[in-house]
CSV table of C-alpha atoms in Angstrom, one decimal:
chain,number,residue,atom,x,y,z
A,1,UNK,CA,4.8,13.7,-40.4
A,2,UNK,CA,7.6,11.3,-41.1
A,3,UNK,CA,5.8,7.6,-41.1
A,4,UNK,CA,9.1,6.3,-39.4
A,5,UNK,CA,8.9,8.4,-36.3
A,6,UNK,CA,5.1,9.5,-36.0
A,7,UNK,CA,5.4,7.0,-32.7
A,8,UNK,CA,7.3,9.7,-31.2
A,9,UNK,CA,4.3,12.4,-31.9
A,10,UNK,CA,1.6,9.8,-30.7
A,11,UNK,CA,3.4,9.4,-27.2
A,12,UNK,CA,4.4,12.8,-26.4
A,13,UNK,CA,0.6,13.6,-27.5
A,14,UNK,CA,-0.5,10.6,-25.1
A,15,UNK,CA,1.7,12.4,-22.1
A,16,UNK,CA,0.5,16.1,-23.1
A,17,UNK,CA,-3.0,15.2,-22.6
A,18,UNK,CA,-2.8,13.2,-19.6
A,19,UNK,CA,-0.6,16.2,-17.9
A,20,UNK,CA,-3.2,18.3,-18.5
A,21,UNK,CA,-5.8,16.3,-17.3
A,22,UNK,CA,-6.9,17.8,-14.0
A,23,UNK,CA,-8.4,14.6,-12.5
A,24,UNK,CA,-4.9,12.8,-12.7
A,25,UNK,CA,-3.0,15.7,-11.7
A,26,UNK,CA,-5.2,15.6,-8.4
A,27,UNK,CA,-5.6,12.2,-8.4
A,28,UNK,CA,-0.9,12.4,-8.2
A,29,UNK,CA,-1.0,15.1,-5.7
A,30,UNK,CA,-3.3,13.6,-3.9
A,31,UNK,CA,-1.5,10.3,-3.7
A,32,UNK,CA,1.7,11.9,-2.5
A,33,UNK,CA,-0.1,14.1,0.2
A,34,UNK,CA,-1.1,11.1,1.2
A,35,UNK,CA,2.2,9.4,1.4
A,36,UNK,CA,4.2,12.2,2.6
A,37,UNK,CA,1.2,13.2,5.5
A,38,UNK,CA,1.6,9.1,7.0
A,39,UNK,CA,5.2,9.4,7.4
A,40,UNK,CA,4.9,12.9,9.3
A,41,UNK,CA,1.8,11.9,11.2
A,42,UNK,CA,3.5,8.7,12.1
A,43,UNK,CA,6.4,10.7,13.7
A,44,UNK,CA,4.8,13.3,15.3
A,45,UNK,CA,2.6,10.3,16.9
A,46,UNK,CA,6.5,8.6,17.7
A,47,UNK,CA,7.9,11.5,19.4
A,48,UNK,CA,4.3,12.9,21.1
A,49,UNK,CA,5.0,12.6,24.9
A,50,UNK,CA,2.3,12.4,27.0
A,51,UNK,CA,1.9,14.2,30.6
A,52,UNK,CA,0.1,12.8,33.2
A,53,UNK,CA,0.1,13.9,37.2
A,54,UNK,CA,-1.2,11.8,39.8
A,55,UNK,CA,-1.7,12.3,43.6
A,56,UNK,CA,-2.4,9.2,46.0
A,57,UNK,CA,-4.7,9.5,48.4
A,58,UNK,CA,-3.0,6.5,50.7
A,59,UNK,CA,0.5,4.5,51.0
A,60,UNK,CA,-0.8,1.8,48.9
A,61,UNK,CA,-1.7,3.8,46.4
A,62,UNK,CA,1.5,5.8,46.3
A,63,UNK,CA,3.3,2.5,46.2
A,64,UNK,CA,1.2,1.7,42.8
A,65,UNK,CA,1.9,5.1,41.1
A,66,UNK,CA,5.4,4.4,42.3
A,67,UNK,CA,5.5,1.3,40.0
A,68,UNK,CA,3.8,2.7,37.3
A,69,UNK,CA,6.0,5.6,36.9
A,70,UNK,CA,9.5,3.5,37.1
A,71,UNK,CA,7.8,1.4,34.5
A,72,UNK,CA,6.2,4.0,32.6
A,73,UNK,CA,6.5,3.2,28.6
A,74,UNK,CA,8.1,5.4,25.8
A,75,UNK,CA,5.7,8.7,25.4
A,76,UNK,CA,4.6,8.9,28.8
A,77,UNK,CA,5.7,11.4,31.4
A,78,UNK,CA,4.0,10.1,34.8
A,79,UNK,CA,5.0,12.8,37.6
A,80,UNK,CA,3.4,11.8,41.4
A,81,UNK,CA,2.3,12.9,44.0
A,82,UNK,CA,0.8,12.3,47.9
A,83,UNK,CA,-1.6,14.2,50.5
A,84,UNK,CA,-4.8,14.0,51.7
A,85,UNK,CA,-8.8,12.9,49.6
A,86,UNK,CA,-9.7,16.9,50.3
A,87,UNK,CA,-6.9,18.5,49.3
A,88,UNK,CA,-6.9,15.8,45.8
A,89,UNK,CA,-10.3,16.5,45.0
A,90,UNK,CA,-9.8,20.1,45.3
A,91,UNK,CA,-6.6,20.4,43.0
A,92,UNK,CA,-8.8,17.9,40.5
A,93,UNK,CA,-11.7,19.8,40.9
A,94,UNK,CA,-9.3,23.1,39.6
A,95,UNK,CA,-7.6,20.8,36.5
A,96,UNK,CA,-4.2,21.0,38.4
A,97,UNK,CA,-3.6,17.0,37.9
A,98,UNK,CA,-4.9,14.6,35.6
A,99,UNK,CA,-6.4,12.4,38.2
A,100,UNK,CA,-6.6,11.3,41.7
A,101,UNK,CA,-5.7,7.4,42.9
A,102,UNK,CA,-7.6,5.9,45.9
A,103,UNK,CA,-9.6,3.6,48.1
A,104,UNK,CA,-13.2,3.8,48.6
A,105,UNK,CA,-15.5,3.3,52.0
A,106,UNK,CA,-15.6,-0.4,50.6
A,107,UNK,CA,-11.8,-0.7,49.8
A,108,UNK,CA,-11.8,-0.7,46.2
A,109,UNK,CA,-9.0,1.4,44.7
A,110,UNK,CA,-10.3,3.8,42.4
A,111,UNK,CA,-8.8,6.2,39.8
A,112,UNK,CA,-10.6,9.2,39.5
A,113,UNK,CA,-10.8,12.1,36.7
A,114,UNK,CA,-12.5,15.5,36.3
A,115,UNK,CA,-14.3,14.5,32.9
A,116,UNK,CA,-12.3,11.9,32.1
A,117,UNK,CA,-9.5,9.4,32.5
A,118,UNK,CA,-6.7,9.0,29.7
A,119,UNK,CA,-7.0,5.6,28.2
A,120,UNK,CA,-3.0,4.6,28.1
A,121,UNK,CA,-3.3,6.1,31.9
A,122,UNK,CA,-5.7,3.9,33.4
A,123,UNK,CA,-4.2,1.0,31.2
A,124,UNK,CA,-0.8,1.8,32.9
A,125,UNK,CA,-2.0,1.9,36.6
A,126,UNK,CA,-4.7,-0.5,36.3
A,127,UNK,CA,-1.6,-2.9,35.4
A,128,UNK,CA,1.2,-1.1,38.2
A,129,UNK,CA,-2.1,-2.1,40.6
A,130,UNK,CA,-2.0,-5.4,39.7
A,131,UNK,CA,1.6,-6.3,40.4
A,132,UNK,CA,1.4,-4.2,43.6
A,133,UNK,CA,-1.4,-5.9,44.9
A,134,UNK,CA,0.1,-9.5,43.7
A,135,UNK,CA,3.5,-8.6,45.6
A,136,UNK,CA,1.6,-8.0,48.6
A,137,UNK,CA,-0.3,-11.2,48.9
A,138,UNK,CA,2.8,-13.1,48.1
A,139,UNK,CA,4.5,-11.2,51.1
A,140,UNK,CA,1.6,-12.0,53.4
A,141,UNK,CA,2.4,-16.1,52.1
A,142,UNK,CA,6.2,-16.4,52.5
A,143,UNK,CA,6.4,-16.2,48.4
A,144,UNK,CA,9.2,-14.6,46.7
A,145,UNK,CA,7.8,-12.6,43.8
A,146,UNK,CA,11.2,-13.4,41.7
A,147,UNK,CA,9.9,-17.4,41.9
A,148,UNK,CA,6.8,-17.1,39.7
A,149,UNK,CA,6.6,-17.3,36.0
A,150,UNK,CA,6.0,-14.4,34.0
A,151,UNK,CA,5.0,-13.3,30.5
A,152,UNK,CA,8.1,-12.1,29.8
A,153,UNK,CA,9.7,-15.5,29.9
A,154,UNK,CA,7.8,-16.9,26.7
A,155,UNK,CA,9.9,-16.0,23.8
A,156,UNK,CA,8.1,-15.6,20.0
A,157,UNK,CA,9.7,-17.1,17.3
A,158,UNK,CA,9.1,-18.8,13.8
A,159,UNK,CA,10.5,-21.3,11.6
A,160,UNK,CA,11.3,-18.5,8.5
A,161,UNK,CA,12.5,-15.5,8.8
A,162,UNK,CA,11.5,-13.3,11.9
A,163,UNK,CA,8.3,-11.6,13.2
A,164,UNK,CA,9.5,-7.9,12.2
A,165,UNK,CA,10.3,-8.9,8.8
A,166,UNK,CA,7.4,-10.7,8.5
A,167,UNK,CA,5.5,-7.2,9.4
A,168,UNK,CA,7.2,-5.5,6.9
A,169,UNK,CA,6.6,-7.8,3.6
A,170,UNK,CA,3.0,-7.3,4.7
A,171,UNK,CA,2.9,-3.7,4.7
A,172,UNK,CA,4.6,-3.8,1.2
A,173,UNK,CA,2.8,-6.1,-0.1
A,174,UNK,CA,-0.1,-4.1,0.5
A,175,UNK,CA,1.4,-1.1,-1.1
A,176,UNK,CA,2.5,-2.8,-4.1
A,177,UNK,CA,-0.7,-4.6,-4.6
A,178,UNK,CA,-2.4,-1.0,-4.4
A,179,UNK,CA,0.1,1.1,-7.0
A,180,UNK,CA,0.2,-1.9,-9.2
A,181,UNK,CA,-3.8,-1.9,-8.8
A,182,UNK,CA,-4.6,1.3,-9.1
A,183,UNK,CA,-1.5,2.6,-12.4
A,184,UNK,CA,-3.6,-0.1,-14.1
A,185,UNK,CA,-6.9,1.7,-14.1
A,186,UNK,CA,-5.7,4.9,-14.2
A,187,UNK,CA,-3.1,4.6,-17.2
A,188,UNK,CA,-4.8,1.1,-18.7
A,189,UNK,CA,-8.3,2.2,-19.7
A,190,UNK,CA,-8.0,5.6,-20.8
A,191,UNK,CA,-5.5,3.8,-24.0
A,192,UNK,CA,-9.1,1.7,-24.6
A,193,UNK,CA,-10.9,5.2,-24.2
A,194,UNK,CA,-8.8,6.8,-26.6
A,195,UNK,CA,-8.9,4.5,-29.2
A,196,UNK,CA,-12.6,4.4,-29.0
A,197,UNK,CA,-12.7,8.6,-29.3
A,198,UNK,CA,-10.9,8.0,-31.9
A,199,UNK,CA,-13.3,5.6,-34.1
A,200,UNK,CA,-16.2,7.6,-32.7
A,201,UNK,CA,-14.6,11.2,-34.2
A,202,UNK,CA,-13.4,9.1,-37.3
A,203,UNK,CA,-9.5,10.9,-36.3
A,204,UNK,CA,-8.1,7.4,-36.9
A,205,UNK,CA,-8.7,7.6,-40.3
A,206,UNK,CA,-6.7,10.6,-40.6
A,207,UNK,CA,-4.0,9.5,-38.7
A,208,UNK,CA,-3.6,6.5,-40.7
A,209,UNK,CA,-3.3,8.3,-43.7
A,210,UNK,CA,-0.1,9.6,-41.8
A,211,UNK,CA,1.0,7.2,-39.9
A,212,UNK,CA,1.0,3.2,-40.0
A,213,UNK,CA,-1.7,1.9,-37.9
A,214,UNK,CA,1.3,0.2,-35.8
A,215,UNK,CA,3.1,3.2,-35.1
A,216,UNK,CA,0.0,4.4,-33.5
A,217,UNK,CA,-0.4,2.0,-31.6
A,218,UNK,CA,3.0,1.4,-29.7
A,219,UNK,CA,2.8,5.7,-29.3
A,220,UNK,CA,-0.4,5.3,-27.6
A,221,UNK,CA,1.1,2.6,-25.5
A,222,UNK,CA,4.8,4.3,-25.2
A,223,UNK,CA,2.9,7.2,-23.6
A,224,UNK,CA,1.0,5.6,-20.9
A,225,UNK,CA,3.8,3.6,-20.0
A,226,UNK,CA,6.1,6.4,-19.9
A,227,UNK,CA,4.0,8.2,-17.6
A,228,UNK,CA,2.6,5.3,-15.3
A,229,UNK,CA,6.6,4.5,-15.0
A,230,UNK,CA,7.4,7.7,-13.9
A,231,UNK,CA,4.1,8.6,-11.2
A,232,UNK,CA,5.5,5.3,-9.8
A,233,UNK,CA,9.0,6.2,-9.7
A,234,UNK,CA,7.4,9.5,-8.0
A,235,UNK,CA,5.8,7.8,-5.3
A,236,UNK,CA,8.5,5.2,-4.7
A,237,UNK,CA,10.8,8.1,-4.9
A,238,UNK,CA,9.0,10.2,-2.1
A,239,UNK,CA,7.8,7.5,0.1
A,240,UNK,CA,11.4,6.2,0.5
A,241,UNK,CA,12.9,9.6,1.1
A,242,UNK,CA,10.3,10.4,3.9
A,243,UNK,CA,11.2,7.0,5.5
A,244,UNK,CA,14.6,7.3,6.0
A,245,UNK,CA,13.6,11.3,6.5
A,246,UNK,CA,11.2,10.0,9.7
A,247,UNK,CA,12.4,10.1,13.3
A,248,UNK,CA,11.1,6.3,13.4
A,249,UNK,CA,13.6,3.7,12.9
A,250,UNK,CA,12.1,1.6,10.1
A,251,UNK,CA,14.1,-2.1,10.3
A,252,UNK,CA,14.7,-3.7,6.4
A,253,UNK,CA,15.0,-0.1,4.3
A,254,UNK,CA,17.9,-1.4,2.8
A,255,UNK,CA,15.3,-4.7,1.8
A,256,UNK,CA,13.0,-2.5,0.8
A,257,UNK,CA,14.8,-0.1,-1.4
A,258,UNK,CA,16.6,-3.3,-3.7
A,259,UNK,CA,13.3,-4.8,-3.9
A,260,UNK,CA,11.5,-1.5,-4.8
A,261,UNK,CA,14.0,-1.6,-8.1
A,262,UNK,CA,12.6,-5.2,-9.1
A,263,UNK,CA,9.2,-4.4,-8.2
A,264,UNK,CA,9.6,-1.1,-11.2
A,265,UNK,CA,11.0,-3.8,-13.5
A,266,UNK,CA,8.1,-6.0,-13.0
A,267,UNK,CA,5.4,-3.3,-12.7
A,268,UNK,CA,6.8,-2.3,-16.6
A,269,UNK,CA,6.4,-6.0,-17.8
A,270,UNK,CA,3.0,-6.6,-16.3
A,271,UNK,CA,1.9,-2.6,-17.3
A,272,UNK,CA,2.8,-3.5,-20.9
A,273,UNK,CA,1.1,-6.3,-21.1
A,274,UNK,CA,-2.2,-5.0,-19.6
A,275,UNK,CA,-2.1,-1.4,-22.5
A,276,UNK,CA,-1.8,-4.2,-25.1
A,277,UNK,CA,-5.0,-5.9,-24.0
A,278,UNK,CA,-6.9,-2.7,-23.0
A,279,UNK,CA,-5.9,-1.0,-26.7
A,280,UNK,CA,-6.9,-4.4,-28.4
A,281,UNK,CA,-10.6,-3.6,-26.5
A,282,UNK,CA,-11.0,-0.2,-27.3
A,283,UNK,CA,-10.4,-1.2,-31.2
A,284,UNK,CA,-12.8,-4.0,-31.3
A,285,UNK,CA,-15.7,-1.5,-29.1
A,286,UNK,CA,-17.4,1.4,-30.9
A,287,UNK,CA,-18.9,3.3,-27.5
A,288,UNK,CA,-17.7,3.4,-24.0
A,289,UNK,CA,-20.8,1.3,-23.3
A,290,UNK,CA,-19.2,-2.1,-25.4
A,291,UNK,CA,-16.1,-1.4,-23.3
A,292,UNK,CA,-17.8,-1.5,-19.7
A,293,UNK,CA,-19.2,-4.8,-20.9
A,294,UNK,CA,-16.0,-6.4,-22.5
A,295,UNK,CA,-13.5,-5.1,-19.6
A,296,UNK,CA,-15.7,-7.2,-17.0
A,297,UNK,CA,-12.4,-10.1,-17.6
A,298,UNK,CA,-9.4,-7.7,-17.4
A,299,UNK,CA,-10.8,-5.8,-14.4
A,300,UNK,CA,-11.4,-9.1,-12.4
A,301,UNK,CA,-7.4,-9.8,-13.4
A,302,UNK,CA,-6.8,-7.7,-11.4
A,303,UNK,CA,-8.5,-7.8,-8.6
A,304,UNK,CA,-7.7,-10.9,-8.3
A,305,UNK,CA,-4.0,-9.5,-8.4
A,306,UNK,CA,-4.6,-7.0,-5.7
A,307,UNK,CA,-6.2,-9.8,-3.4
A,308,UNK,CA,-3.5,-12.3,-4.2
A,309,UNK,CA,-0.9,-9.9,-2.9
A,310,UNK,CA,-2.7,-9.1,0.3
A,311,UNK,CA,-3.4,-12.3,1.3
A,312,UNK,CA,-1.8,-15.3,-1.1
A,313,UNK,CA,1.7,-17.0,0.9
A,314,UNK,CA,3.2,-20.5,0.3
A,315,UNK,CA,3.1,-22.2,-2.4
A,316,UNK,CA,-0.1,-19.9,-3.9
A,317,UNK,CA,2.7,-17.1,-3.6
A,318,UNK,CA,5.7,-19.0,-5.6
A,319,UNK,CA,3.4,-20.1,-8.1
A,320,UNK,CA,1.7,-16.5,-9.0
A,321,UNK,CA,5.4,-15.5,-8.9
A,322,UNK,CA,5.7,-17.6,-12.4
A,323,UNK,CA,2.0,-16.3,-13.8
A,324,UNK,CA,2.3,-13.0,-16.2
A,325,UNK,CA,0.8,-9.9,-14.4
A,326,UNK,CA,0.5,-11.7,-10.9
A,327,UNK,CA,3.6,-11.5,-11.2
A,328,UNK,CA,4.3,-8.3,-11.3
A,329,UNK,CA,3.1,-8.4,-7.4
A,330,UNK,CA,4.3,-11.5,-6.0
A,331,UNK,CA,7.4,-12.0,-7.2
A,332,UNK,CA,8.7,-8.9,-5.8
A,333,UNK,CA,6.5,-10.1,-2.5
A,334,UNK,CA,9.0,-13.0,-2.3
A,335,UNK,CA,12.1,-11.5,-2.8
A,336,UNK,CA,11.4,-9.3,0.5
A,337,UNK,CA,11.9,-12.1,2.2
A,338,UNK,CA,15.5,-12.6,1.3
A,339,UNK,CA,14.8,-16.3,0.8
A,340,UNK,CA,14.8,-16.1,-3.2
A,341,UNK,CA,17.6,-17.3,-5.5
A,342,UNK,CA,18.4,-15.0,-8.1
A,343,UNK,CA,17.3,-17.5,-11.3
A,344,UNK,CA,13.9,-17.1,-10.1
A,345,UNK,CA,13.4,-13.3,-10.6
A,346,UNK,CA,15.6,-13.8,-13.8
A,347,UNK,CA,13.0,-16.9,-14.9
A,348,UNK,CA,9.8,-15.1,-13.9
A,349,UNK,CA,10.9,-12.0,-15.8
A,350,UNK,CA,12.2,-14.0,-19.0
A,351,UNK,CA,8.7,-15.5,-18.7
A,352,UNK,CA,7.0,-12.2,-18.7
A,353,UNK,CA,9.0,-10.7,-21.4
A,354,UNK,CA,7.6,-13.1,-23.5
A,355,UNK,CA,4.5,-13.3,-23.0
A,356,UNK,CA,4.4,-9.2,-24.0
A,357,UNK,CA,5.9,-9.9,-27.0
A,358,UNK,CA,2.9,-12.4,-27.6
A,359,UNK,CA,0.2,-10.1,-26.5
A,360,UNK,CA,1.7,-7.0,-27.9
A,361,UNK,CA,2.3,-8.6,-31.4
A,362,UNK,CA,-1.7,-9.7,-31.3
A,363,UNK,CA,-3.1,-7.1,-29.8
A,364,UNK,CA,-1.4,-5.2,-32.7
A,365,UNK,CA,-3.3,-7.9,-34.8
A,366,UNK,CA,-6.4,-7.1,-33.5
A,367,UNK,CA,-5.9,-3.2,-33.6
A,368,UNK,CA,-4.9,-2.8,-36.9
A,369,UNK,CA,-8.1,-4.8,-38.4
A,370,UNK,CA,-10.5,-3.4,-36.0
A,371,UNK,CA,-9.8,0.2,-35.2
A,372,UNK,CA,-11.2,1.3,-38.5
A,373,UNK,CA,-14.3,-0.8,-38.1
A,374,UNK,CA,-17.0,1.2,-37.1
A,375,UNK,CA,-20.2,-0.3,-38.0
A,376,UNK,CA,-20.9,-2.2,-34.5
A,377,UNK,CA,-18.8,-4.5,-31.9
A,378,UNK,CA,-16.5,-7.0,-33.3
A,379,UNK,CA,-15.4,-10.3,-31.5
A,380,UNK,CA,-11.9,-11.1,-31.5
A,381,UNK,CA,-12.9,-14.0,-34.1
A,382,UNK,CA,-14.5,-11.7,-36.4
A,383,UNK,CA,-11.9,-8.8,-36.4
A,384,UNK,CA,-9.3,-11.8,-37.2
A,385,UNK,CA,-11.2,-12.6,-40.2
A,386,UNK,CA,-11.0,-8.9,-41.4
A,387,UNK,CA,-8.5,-8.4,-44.6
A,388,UNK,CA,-6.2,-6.3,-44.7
């Protein structure tokens, strides 16, 4: 194995077994089942229309059909009809309408079903009822209907921005926080893992004897990078394409799509700096057990993370935007806003970058004096202390 290039061997080792691993080829597929199955759901849902026939039992009662089907919302198909209770009951009693509209001995206008009465139908008529009914008694007191305030006239604004885009940093927000989240786990603790396999099974020290202990290390992180970048650039990938695929008009795809470029650039900077910290805990743990106890910290990162990029905004926001790893999540949080200059992304990602090359040069520290340790678990003050 030529020392110079054993990296190379590490990584594509690191990608081989992780492609075979059935759990994270489910664990992808399932992930992009999921993405693909919203999308369609969420159009068939869009372009469901819903049929619904009505017969009226009196005028009054045709006049509120009447209102309900000219204002009848998108998805509903409201088709009318008139004639006498016996006749109604009958075609209801035989399923040949969906319900039957009418006063009872005590005047109250009832809508009646066979089984039962659709919820967006009763909704729509119990509201056409309403302004029927309201019309009427204004007749009966010399009041024009057109005079009186309505909902309609309050208008919804805000002082940033606007409500849909509002809507939509949410909704990515909560799907960056999760595929930032979740890469982490999945790509993060298996490097810890692997270095502990290795101590365990005493392969390290054969490797070493090939390869120098930092070459090792940057192919066990190269590989998990590698293929956390590229599950990411999957789902991203997909998840876009379906969107502009769906029969829904999404508003801010454009947004979305530019920010989804910083939010890979970010995800690499914060991913980076997480495998250094996970490898430098697998080398200083000799069992799986030492690791559950010393990744307690790192897993509380981030949650924290995934937290602060469902619910942080303000100045909370702006300032995680500067913080290494939250980062990764807010900044890109921000920047769907469109209120961002460009030095800030540019500042927050010079910030990052340095703080990997801090981590990654002591985590290398770290691994190198206590990956061939094996006689118990080392503190980070004690592995330091180790010569080399």
């Amino acid at each position: 194995m030529n020392p110079r290039t054993g990296w190379r061997i590490v990584a594509l080792r690191e990608i081989e077994t992780k492609v075979r691993d059935k759990a994270f080829v489910l664990t992808t597929l399932g992930t992009l089942a999921l993405i693909i199955g919203s999308i369609v759901v969420a159009g068939v849902l869009s372009s469901r229309t819903a049929s619904y026939s009505v017969i009226a039992t009196d005028e009054t009662s045709f006049q509120v059909l009447t209102e309900a089907r000219d204002t009848q919302p998108e998805g509903i198909d409201l088709s009318i009809l008139r004639m006498a209770q016996s006749a109604a009951e009958q075609r209801l009693e035989q399923e040949q309408v969906t319900a039957l509209l009418g006063t009872d001995d005590q005047g109250r206008y009832t809508l009646t079903g066979k089984d039962a009465v659709p919820g967006e139908l009763r909704t729509l008529i119990g509201d056409s009822l309403s302004t029927v009914l309201t019309e009427q008694l204004l007749q009966q007191q010399g009041v024009a209907d057109a005079e009186l305030p309505r909902a309609s006239d309050l208008r919804v604004a805000q002082l940033h921005g606007d409500a849909d885009r509002s809507s939509m940093v949410r909704a990515m927000a909560l799907i960056f926080s999760f595929l930032f989240y979740m890469a982490s786990l999945m790509f993060g603790m298996p490097i810890a893992n692997s270095v502990i396999e290795e101590k365990q099974n005493r392969v390290v020290e054969i490797l070493a004897s090939a390869i120098p202990l930092r070459q090792l290390l940057a192919g066990k992180i190269l590989g998990n990078v590698v293929l956390a970048l590229l599950q990411l650039l999957l789902f991203l990938a997909i998840g876009l394409a379906a969107a502009y695929l769906s029969p829904i008009e999404l508003p801010f795809l454009g947004v979305v799509s530019q920010v989804a470029g910083w939010f890979v650039v970010f995800f690499l900077g914060g991913f980076l700096l997480l495998a250094g910290v996970w490898a430098a805990l697998g080398s200083l743990a000799t069992r799986t057990e030492d690791l559950q106890q010393s990744s307690g910290p790192i897993i509380a990162v981030l949650m924290a993370v995934l937290f602060l990029g469902l619910y942080a905004s303000g100045q909370l926001l702006v300032v995680a935007s500067y913080i290494p790893i939250a980062s990764s999540v807010a900044m890109p949080i921000r920047l769907l806003s469109g209120e961002v200059p460009w030095w800030e992304p540019a500042l927050s990602l010079g910030i990052m970058a340095l703080s990997c090359w801090v981590v990654l040069r002591f985590a290398e520290r770290i691994y190198r004096r206590a990956v061939m340790h094996t006689e118990g678990t080392l503190s980070i003050k004690k592995a330091l202390q180790i010569q080399l």
